[in-house]
Amino acid sequence: MHASQKSLRFVLISISLLIAGFLFITPGFAENGAEAPGHLRCEYLTNPTGIDVPQPRFQWVLANSRRGEMQTAYQVLVASTPEKLERDRGDVWDSGKVASGDSAQVVYNGKPLVSGHTYYWKVRAWDTQGNSGAYSQPSRFGMGLLERADWKGQWIGGDGLLRKEFGLPGKVVRARAYVTALGYYELHINGKKIGDKVLDPAWTVYPKRVLYSTYDVTSALQDGPNAVGVMLGGGWATQGAGGPPEYKAPALLFQMNIEMADGKTVSVSSDTSWKTAAGPVVSDSVYDGDVYDARLEKPDWDRPGFNDAAWAPARQEKGTAGALSAEMMPPIRVTDTLVPRSMTNPEPGVYIYDFGQNFAGWARLRVRGPRGAKVRLRFSELIYSNGMINRQNLRSAKARDIYILKGSGLEKYEPHFTYHGFRYVELTGYPGTPSLDTLRGRVVNSAVEATGSFVASKEILNQIQHVIRWGQLSNLHSIPTDCDQRDERQGWMGDAQVTAEEAMMNFDMAAFYTNFVRDIRDAQKPDGEIPDTVPYKYGRYPADPAWGTAYPLICWYMWQQYGDKRILQENYDGLKKYEEFLRTRAKDNVLRYSYYGDWIAIKHTPGALVSDSYFYYDTRILSDVAKVLGKTGDAEAYAKLAGEIKDAFNKAFFNAETGEYANGTQTAQAMPLFLDLVPQKERGGVMGKLYNNIVYEHNTHVTTGFIGVKYLLPVLTRDGHSDLAYELATQTTYPSWGYMISKGATTLWELWQDKIGPSMNSHDHIMLGSIGSWFYRALGGINLGADGEGYRHILVEPRLVEDLHWASASIETVRGKVSCSWKHRTGAISMEVTIPANSDARIVVPEEEDMTTVTVREGDHVVWENGKFVPGDPGITAATARASAIEFSAGSGYYHFLLTGE
Ligand code: BGC
C-alpha cells in the first residue's frame, strides 16, 4: 500500500470511528430504554477463571441515573462461546424476560455447567416504563474442576523446588492449570511466574478443605518442550502456632489440562515422575521470615532443557483427604509499593528505614556486593528514642528476612513465603552504603476492592479513618486476623465480628466473608460448637460466646450488606446447631460462660452479661434468618425463645432501683440498649446512667473493651446524644482513638494504653476500628432501610453535630453507588444524595434544633414549605416532618437539597 493510500485509509477509519463514537456516545443506551447494565459480577467476582458453584449467582448495576428508575425485568444470556453470545444466543442459559427487580443474587438456572469450561454472559434490563435496554458488555466465568476424579495426579512433596518437563506436539489453543498446596506454592512455566497471587493458597481448615487456584496458562505454553516448576513453602500448614504443626512438610497437588489445535487433549499432573531439589529458600516461616541463599539458585530450573539428572524423584505425600474447592475470593497480592520516608544510621553498619506507615507485607531489597555477603532485614512497629528498632511486642516471632548474595551485579530480592507487620526496617550486613532506594515497602494483603469513602471537616476523623483502613487491610490475609506482626495472626472470631460491618462499608468483602463463613462451618463440631479462632489454633472449643457470635453475625451482615440469601440457606443448619449448642450451656435461659468478655476493657464488665447478651443476639438473628428463609415455625419459636432470654437477662442483670445492668459500666449499659433488651419504660433511666458514666464519671472518655465499644456510639446516636458520641469519637486524650493518633499511630492499637514493652500490645489490631461503621452511618448518613437487604431500601440520615461543618460518605453497594455529602452553615443545610437505580430511599434532611420555619429546595424545586410537602419534583414522592428534620421518600437519582430556616 502507498503512503498516500495508507493515510487516506487512516482518515477514513478515523472518521468512521468518530461517527461510531458519536452514535455510541452513551454505549448501550437504547432509545428511551434503560441503559446497559454495568459492573457485572459472577459470585461477587469479575470474570473469575475458576469457580465451582453449580448454580453461580449474577449481579449487575443499572447505570441509569434517572430519577425514580427501577428495573422491571431482566434477561440473562449465558453462552458456550463469545460468538454465540454476540449473536444473542444463550445456548447454555437464556433466562427469558424475567419480571423482577433483582439485580444481585440472580441464580443461574441453565444446563449443568461443565468442569473446566468457560462461559460467556450478558444481561439486559427493562426500565420503569417497560422499555428494554441494550445488553451489557460481555462478561465471562470459568469453571474449576468440579469432581475429585478430575484431578489425575497425587499429592507430592520434595525439597523446595519441583519440576516436570513435557512435550507438546503442536499449537495449544487453551490450557488451564489448577494448583493447590498444603503450605504455599509459586507456579512457574517455561521460565515465568504465573499469576500475581502470593502466599497462596488461602489458609483453611486443611483436614476439611484446601483451595485451588485456576490459571489460564494458554500463552505460557509452547509447541515443543515445556517445563513446569513449582517452589514450595511451608506456610501455616507446617508451622507451629498455638500448638504443634499440622503437617510435617508442604505438599503440592497440580493438574493442567491442555487442548491442542488438532483437538487432542494433554494432561499434566503431579506425581512421582516430577523431580525435586533444594532451592535457594533455605528456611521459611510466616512468623520468622525467609532465609534466601542466592548462591543456591538453580538458573533455568523452570525452563525446558534444564539438566535435572541429579535431582531426586518427588516424594508422594499424604496430603489431605479434605475437599478440593475453588479459591473464590480476592487473592493475597502485593497491593502497593511504598517509598521509605527516611533512612538513619544510628550505629555503625545499622540502617533504619521508616516507611511512615505501619502495614503488612515485606521489603524489596536491591543490592550489589560480593558473593556470600549476608544482608539481614529485621522488622518492627516501634522504635526506641536512640533510633534503634523496638521488637519487644513481637514476642517469639523472629520477623526477619536474610538474603545471601550470589555476587552477580544488581540483585533484587523479595521473600517468598512470609509476611511481616511493620513500619521500620533495620538493615544490617549491607555491603557498602545503602540509600533510600535500597528498600521499598511492599504492601501485601487480600486484595479486596475499596468500595467506601468517608471524609469530614474534622481532621481527627479523617486520621482515624486512615488508621482503620490500613489496620483493616493489614489484617486481611485470606482470613480476618487479629494482628499482623507477632507470633499470632489468627482468625480470632471476636475481632472478626466486631469489625465485619466496618470492613463491608470500606471494602468489597462479599467473596472474602463467603469464604470465611465456610471456614467457620468447616471448624464446627457435630454438636454445634465452634472455636475461638478459625482455622482453629489458638483459644478454645467452644468459643467465648462473644467470639462465636461471628458465625451468625457475619452471615446476617452478608444478608444486610449484600442481600446474600444463599449464605443464610447454606448455614441455616449450622447456625441452628450452634444455637442449640448454646442452649445446652445456658441455665434458666441465661448463658454465663465467658473467657474474654469485653476484652481489653478499662473498666471490667462481668463476662456473663456479655455472653448472655450475645445469646440473645444470636437467637434473634436465627429467628430473623428463619423468617427470610420462610421457615415460619422456626422464626416464631426462636422469637419466643429470644423473649424468654430477654426476661431472664433482665432478671439476672438489671437493677431497677439504680437503672444499672450488672456493675453499670459503659458496656453493661450499652449492650442491652443496643439490643433492645431494656424494658421500654426503663430505657431513659438506663441511658441516663450511661450518659452520666461517660460525661461525669469519665470526663467524656470510653472505658469499654473492644466488644462494648461497637455499640456505644450507635446507642448514644440513636437516643439523641449524637453530640456526645461525636465527642467520644474526636477525643484526643487517653483513652480514645485520637489519643493513639496523637501518639503517632498509623494503624490502630490493640490496647487503649500507650505501651511499648514486651507485654501484649500490638500496634496493628483492627478490633477497635469498629467505630468505622458509625462514621458511615451517623456522620455520613448511609443506612440500610427497614428490610433493606443489599441496599434495596436505603435510609439516608446524617446527624448534625456542632463542630462538624461537613461530611461526605459513599458506598459502592451491590445495587450501585449510594452517597451523601452535607454542609452546614448557620441557617442552611445543603445535602447531596445519590441513590442507585433500582433502590428507593428515605432521605432525612436535618434541621438545626431550634428552627421553626423551614423551606427545603431540591435543585430548582421547592419541595417543602409552610410545614408541607410540595409535590412536583421528579423522584420525590412524599415528605413528612420529623423531630428536627424533614423526611423525603425518593427513588433513584442524584438530589441536591437545600434546607433553610430560622
Ligand atoms: C488477640 C485478640 C483476641 C484475644 C482473645 C488476643 O491474643 O490478639 O485480639 O481476640 O486474644 O482474647
Short mmCIF file of C-alpha atoms and ligand atoms in Angstrom, two decimals, residues 395 482-483 486 488 492-495 538 547 596 599 706 750 760 765 767, ligand 1:
data_model
loop_
_atom_site.label_atom_id
_atom_site.label_comp_id
_atom_site.label_asym_id
_atom_site.label_seq_id
_atom_site.Cartn_x
_atom_site.Cartn_y
_atom_site.Cartn_z
CA ARG A 395 7.03 -11.97 71.24
CA ASP A 482 -6.23 -10.13 64.90
CA CYS A 483 -2.78 -8.74 64.13
CA ARG A 486 3.71 -11.04 66.42
CA GLU A 488 -0.17 -14.89 66.47
CA TRP A 492 -9.89 -14.58 66.21
CA MET A 493 -13.62 -14.52 65.79
CA GLY A 494 -14.32 -11.72 68.26
CA ASP A 495 -12.10 -9.36 66.34
CA TYR A 538 -5.50 -20.51 69.49
CA TRP A 547 -16.32 -14.69 69.68
CA TYR A 596 -12.53 -12.90 77.49
CA TRP A 599 -11.65 -7.88 76.20
CA PHE A 706 -13.47 -3.89 72.13
CA GLU A 750 -4.62 -3.45 70.42
CA MET A 760 0.62 -7.81 74.78
CA HIS A 765 -5.05 -4.68 65.65
CA MET A 767 -10.93 -4.55 66.50
C1 BGC B 1 -5.84 -11.45 70.34
C2 BGC B 1 -7.16 -10.73 70.46
C3 BGC B 1 -8.14 -11.85 70.68
C4 BGC B 1 -7.82 -12.33 72.06
C5 BGC B 1 -8.77 -13.24 72.70
C6 BGC B 1 -5.52 -11.98 71.69
O1 BGC B 1 -4.29 -12.56 71.78
O2 BGC B 1 -4.84 -10.67 69.79
O3 BGC B 1 -7.42 -9.74 69.61
O4 BGC B 1 -9.44 -11.59 70.42
O5 BGC B 1 -6.52 -12.84 72.13
O6 BGC B 1 -8.87 -12.84 73.96
#
